[in-house]
Coordinates of C-alpha atoms and ligand atoms in Angstrom, one line a residue:
X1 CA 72.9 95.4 94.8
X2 CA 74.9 98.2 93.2
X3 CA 77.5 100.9 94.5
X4 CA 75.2 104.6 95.0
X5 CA 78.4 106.6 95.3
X6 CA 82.1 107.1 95.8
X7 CA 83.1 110.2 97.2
X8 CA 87.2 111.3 98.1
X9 CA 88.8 113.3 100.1
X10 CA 92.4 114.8 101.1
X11 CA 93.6 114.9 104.7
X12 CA 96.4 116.0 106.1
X13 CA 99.2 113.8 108.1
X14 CA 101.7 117.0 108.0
X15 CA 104.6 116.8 111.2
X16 CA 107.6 117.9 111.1
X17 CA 109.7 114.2 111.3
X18 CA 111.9 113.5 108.3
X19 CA 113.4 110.3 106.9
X20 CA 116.6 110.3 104.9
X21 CA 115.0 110.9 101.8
X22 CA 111.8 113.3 102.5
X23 CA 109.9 115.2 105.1
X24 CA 106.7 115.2 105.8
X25 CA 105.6 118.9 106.2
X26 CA 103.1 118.7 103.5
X27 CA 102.0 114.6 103.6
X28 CA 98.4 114.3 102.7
X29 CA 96.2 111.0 102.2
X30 CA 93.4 110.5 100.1
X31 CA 90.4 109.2 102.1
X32 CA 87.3 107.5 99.8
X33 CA 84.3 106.1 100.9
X34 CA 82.3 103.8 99.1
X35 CA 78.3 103.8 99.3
X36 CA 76.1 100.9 98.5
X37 CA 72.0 99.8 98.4
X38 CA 73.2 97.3 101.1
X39 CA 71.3 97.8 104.5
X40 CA 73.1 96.4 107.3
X41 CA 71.6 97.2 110.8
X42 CA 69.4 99.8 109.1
X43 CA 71.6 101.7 107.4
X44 CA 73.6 101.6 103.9
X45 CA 76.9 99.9 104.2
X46 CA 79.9 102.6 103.8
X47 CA 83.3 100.9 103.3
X48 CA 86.2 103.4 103.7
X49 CA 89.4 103.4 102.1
X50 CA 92.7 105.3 102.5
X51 CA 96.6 105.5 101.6
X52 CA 99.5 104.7 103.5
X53 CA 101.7 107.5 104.4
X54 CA 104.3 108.2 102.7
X55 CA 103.1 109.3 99.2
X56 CA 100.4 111.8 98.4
X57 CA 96.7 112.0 98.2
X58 CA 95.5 110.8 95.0
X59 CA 92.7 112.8 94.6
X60 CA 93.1 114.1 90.5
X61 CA 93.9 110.3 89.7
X62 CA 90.2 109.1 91.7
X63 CA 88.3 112.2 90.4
X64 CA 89.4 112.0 86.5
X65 CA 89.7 108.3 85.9
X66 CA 88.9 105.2 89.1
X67 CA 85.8 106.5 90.6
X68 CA 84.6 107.9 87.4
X69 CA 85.0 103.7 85.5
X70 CA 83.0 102.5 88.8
X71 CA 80.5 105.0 88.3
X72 CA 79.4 104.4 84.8
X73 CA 80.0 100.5 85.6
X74 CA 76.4 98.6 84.7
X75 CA 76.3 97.0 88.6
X76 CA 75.9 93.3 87.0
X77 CA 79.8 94.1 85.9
X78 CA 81.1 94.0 89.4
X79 CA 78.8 91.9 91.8
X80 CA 79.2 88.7 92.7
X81 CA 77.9 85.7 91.1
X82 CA 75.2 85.2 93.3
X83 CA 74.5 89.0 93.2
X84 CA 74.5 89.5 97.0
X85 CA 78.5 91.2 97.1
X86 CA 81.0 93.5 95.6
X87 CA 83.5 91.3 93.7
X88 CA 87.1 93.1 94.6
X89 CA 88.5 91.7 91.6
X90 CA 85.6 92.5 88.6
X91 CA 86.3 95.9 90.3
X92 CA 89.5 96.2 90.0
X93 CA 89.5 95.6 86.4
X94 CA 86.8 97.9 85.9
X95 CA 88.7 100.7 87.5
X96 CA 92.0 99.4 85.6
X97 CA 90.5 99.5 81.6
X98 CA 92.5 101.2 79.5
X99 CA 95.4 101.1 81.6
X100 CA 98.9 100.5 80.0
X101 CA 100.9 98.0 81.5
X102 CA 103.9 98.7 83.0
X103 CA 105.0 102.8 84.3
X104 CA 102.9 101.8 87.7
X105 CA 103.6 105.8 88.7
X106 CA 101.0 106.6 91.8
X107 CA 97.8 105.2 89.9
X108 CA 98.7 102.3 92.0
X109 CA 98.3 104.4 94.9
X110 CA 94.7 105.6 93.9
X111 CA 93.4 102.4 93.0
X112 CA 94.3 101.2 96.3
X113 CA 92.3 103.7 98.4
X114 CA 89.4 102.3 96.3
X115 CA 90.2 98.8 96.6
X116 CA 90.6 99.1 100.9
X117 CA 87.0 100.8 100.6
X118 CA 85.5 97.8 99.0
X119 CA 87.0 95.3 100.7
X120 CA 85.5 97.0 103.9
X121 CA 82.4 97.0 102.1
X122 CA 82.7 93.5 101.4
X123 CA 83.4 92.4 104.7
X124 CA 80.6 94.1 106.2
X125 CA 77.9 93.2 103.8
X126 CA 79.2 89.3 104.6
X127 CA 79.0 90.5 108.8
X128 CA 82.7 89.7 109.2
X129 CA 85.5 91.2 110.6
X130 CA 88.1 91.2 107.6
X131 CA 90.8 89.2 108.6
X132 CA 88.2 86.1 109.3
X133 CA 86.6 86.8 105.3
X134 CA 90.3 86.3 104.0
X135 CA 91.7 83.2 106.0
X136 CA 87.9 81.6 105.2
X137 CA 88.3 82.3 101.5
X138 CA 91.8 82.1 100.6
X139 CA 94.0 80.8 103.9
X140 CA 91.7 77.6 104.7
X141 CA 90.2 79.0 107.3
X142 CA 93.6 80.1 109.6
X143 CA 93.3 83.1 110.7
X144 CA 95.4 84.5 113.4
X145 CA 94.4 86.1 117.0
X146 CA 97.2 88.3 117.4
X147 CA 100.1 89.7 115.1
X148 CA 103.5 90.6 115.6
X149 CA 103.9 94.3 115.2
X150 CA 106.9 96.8 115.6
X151 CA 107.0 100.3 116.3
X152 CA 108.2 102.6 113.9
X153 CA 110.0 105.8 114.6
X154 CA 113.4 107.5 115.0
X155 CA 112.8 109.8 112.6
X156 CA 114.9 113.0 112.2
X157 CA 113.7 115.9 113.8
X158 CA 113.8 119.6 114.4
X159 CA 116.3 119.8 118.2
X160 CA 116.2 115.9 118.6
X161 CA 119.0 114.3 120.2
X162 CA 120.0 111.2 121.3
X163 CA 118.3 111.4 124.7
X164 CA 115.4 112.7 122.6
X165 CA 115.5 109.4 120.8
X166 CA 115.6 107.2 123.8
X167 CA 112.3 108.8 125.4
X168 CA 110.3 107.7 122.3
X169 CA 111.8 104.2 122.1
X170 CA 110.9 103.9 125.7
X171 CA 107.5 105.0 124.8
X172 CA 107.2 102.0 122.6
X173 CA 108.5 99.8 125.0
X174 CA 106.5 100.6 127.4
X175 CA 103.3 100.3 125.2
X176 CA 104.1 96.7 125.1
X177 CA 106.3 96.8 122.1
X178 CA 109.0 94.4 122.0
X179 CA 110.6 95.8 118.6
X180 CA 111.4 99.2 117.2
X181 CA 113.1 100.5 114.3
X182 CA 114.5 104.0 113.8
X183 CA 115.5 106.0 110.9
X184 CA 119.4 106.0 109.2
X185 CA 121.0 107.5 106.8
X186 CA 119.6 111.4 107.2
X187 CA 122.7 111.5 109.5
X188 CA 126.5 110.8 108.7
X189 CA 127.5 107.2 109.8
X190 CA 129.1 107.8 113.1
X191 CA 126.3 110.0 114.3
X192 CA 123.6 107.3 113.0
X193 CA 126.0 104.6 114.7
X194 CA 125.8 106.3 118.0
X195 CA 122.1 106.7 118.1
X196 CA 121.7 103.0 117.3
X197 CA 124.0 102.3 120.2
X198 CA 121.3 104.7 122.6
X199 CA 118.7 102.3 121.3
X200 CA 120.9 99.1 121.8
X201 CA 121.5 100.4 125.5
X202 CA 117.1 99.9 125.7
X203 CA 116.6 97.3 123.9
X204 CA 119.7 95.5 124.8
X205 CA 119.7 92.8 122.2
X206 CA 120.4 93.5 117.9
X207 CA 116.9 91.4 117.0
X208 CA 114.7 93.7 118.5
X209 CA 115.9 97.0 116.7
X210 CA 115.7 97.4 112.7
X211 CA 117.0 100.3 110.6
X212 CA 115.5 102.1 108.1
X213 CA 117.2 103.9 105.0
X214 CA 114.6 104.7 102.5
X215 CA 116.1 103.9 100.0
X216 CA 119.1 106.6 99.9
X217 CA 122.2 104.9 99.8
X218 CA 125.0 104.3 96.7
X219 CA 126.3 100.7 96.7
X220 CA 129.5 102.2 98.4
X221 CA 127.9 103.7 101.5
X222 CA 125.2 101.1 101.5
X223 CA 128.3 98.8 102.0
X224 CA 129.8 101.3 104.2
X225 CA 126.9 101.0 106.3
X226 CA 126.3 97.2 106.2
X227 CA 130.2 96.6 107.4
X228 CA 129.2 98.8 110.5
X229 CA 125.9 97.6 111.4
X230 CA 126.8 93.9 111.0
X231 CA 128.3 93.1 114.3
X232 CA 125.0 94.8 116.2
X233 CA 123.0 91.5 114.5
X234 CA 120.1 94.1 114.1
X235 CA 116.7 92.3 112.8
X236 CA 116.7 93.7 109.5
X237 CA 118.8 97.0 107.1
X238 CA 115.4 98.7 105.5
X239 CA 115.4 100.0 101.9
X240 CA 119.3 100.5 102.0
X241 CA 119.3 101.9 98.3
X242 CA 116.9 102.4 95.4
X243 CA 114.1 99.9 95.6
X244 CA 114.3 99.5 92.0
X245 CA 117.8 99.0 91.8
X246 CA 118.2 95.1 92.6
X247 CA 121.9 94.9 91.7
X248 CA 122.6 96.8 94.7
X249 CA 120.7 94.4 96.4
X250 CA 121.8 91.6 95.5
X251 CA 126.1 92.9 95.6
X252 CA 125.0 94.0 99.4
X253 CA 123.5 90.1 100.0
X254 CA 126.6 88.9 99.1
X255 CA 128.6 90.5 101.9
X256 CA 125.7 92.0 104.4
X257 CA 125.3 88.7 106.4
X258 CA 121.8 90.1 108.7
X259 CA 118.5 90.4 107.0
X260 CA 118.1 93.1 104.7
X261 CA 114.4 94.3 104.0
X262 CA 112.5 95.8 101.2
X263 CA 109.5 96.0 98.9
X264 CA 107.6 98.7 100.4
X265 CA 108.0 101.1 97.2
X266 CA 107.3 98.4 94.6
X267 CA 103.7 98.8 93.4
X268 CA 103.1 95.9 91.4
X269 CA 103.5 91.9 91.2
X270 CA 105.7 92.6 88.5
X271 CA 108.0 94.8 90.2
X272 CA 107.7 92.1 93.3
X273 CA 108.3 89.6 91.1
X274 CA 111.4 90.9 89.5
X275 CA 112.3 91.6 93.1
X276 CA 112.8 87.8 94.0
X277 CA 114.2 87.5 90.6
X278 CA 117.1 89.7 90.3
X279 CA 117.9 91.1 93.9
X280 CA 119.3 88.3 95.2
X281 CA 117.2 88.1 98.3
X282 CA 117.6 85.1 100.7
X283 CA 114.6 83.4 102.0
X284 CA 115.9 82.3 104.6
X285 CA 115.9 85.8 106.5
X286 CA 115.2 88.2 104.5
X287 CA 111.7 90.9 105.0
X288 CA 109.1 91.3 102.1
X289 CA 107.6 94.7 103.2
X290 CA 105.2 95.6 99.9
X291 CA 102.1 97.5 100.9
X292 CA 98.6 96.0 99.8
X293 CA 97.7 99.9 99.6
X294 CA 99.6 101.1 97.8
X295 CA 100.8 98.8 95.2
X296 CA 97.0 98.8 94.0
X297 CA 95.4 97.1 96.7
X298 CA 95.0 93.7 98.3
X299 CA 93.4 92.4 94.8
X300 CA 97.4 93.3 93.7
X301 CA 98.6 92.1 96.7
X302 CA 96.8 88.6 96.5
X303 CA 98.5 88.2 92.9
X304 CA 101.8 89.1 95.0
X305 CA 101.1 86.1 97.4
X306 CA 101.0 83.7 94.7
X307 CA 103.8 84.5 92.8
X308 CA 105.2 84.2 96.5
X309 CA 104.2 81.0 96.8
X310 CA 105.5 79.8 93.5
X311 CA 108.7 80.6 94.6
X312 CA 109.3 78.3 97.6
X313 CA 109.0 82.0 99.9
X314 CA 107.2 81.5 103.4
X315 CA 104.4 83.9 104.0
X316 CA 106.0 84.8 107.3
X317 CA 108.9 86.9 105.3
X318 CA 106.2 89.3 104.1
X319 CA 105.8 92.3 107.0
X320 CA 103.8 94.8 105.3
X321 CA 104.6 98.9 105.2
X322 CA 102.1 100.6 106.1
X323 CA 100.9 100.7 109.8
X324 CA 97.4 100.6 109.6
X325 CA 94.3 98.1 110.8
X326 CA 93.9 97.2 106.8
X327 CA 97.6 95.8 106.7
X328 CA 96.6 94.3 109.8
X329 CA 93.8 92.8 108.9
X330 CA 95.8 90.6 106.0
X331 CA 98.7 89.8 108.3
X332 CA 95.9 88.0 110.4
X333 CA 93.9 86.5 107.6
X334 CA 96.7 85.6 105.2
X335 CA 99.7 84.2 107.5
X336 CA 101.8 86.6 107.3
X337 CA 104.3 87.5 109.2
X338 CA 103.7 90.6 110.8
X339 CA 102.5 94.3 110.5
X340 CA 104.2 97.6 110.5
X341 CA 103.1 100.1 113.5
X342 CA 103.9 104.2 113.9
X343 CA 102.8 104.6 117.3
X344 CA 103.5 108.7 117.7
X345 CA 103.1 109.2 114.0
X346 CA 100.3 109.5 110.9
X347 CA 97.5 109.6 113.4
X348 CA 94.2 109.0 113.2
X349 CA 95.0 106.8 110.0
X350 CA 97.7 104.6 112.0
X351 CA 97.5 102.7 114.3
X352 CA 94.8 100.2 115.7
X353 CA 91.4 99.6 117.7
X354 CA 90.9 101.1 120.9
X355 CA 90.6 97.7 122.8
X356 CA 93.6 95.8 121.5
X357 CA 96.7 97.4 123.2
X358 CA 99.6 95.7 121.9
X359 CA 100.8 93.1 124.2
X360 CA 104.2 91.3 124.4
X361 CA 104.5 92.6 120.3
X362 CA 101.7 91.3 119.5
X363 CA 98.1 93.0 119.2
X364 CA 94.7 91.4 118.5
X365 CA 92.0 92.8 116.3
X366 CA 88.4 93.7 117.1
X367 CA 85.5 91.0 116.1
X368 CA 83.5 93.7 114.1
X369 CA 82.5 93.6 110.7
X370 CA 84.6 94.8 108.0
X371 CA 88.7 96.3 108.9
X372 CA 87.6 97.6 112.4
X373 CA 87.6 101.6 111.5
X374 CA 84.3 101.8 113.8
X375 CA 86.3 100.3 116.8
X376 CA 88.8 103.3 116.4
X377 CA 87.1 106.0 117.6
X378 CA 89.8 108.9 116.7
X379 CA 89.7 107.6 112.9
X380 CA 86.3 106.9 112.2
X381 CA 85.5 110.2 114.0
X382 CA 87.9 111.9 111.4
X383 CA 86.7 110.0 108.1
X384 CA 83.3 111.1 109.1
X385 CA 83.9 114.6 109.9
X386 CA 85.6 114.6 106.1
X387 CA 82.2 113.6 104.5
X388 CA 79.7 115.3 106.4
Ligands
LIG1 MG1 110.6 102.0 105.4

């Protein structure tokens, strides 16, 4: 069997919202599709691949250097042994050669659209919804039903208020969401204060609301804010300052006695690893949030799990960024311990199947083979309106 083609494309997840670090007026996402000789049901296997929001469409990085290595790849490089499969991983080296360590820039993020797009190739060449292929190879078998998710929103926006803010938490609520998490930071402290209070007054208890920084604070104000948020007992402080600066972390750990959360801008093991090395995060409560997309794909994010595991860390810290049925998909097959969700936002490319409405927090996945983008009709109606 051998790869016939890999074609990319840009879409467009523009809105308006903002976070306190960026907006998302011009948010693109690179959309691949990988083509193979394998006939399932009559027709060629297509496995699709794209980013998580939140960086750009990679689309110079696929077009110059990743699909270009897979391309010129002799097939017996990258199949499985027994010749019937993709291997992920002979892949992912192919598309990494000549690669300097280290300097992960958003290569990672390009990589990763490929890696989603084989891994849905792989599943439905093997006739197995994605989340079953993982627990059977590499989680004994386990492989969960339904997974915790929480809704993401509260982001800044143009003539949004408080009562503004409420509406779409009840949304969320309402669509069976038991958790939400709104954005901080983009607002000064007693303005961000009061609109976590609105939320408070919904949700009534701390543990069902998180907050979300992206990464904008100083040690001072990230202290600043940890003093006022800790009597709320919120479920977790996201990304309070630069995710590569783990001294913060760790002086904030010292003091900030709730969970604090972060990962999802670290696009390597390395970076993971020196994550649980030097920022002082306790496993005891603390949230793992690195996305398998874009910190080069779940072939990375594997190597991610193991150094995880070598480190006396429970799976069920690790709640990936992200939002999307892929995510999903290796929160159910890999024991994790949950999955990120933007219900109003990033759409079609968040978000999951039409037939598994989240219930009680938890939503279920659909028993089709490969991530499920054919049992979401809005997405797979937009990836292939991209390569017709
Ligand atoms: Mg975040």
């Amino acid at each position: 069997m051998k790869i016939v083609d890999i074609v990319e494309r840009t879409a467009s997840i523009a809105s308006p919202i903002r976070n306190a670090y960026i907006d998302f007026r011009r948010m693109t996402v690179s959309v691949a599709a990988v083509v193979t000789d394998v006939v399932r049901d009559g027709k060629p296997v297509v496995g699709y691949g794209f980013n998580s929001n939140g960086r750009y469409a990679q689309g110079c990085l696929l077009r110059e250097r990743f699909i270009p290595r897979v391309r010129e790849a002799d097939p017996s490089t990258y199949m499985s042994e027994a010749g019937d499969n993709l291997d992920p991983f002979r892949l992912w080296d192919i598309m990494m050669a000549n690669e300097k360590p280290g300097g992960h820039g958003e290569r990672s993020v390009a990589v990763g659209v490929i890696d989603m797009a084989v891994w849905d190739a792989v599943a439905k060449i093997e006739r197995k919804p994605l989340y079953r292929l993982l627990a059977d190879r590499y989680n004994g078998g386990a492989a969960a039903s339904r997974v915790f998710v929480y809704a993401a929103g509260g982001y800044y926006y143009p003539g949004k208020g408080t009562r503004e803010l409420q509406d779409e938490m009840s949304r969320y609520l309402d669509a069976g969401y038991r958790t939400v998490k709104i954005k901080i930071g983009g607002a000064p402290l007693a303005e961000d204060l009061g609109r976590i209070e609105s939320v408070l007054s919904l949700v009534s208890d701390g543990d069902r609301l998180a907050v979300d920084a992206n990464g904008r604070f100083d040690l001072d104000t990230a202290v600043a804010y940890g003093d006022a948020l800790a009597p709320y007992g919120l479920r977790w402080y996201e990304e309070p300052g630069d995710p590569l600066d783990y001294q913060l972390h760790a002086d904030l750990a010292t003091r900030y006695p709730g969970p604090i959360a972060t990962g999802e801008n670290l696009f390597s093991m390395q970076d993971m690893r020196n994550l649980l090395r030097h920022a002082g995060l306790r496993r005891d409560r603390d949230i793992l949030q690195m996305d398998p997309v874009l910190s080069y794909g779940l072939v990375e994010y594997l190597r991610m799990l193991n150094v995880l595991d070598g480190t006396g860390w429970s799976r069920d810290r690790c709640i990936p960024h992200g939002g999307h049925q892929f995510a999903l998909n290796i929160a159910a097959g890999l024991g994790l311990g949950g999955n990120e969700s933007y219900p109003e936002m990033f759409a079609p490319f968040g978000g999951f199947s039409d037939d598994t409405p989240v219930e009680n927090g938890r939503v279920g996945l659909p028993e089709i083979p490969g991530v499920g983008f054919e049992a979401k009709s809005d997405l797979i109606d937009r990836i292939r309106s991209l390569f017709a």
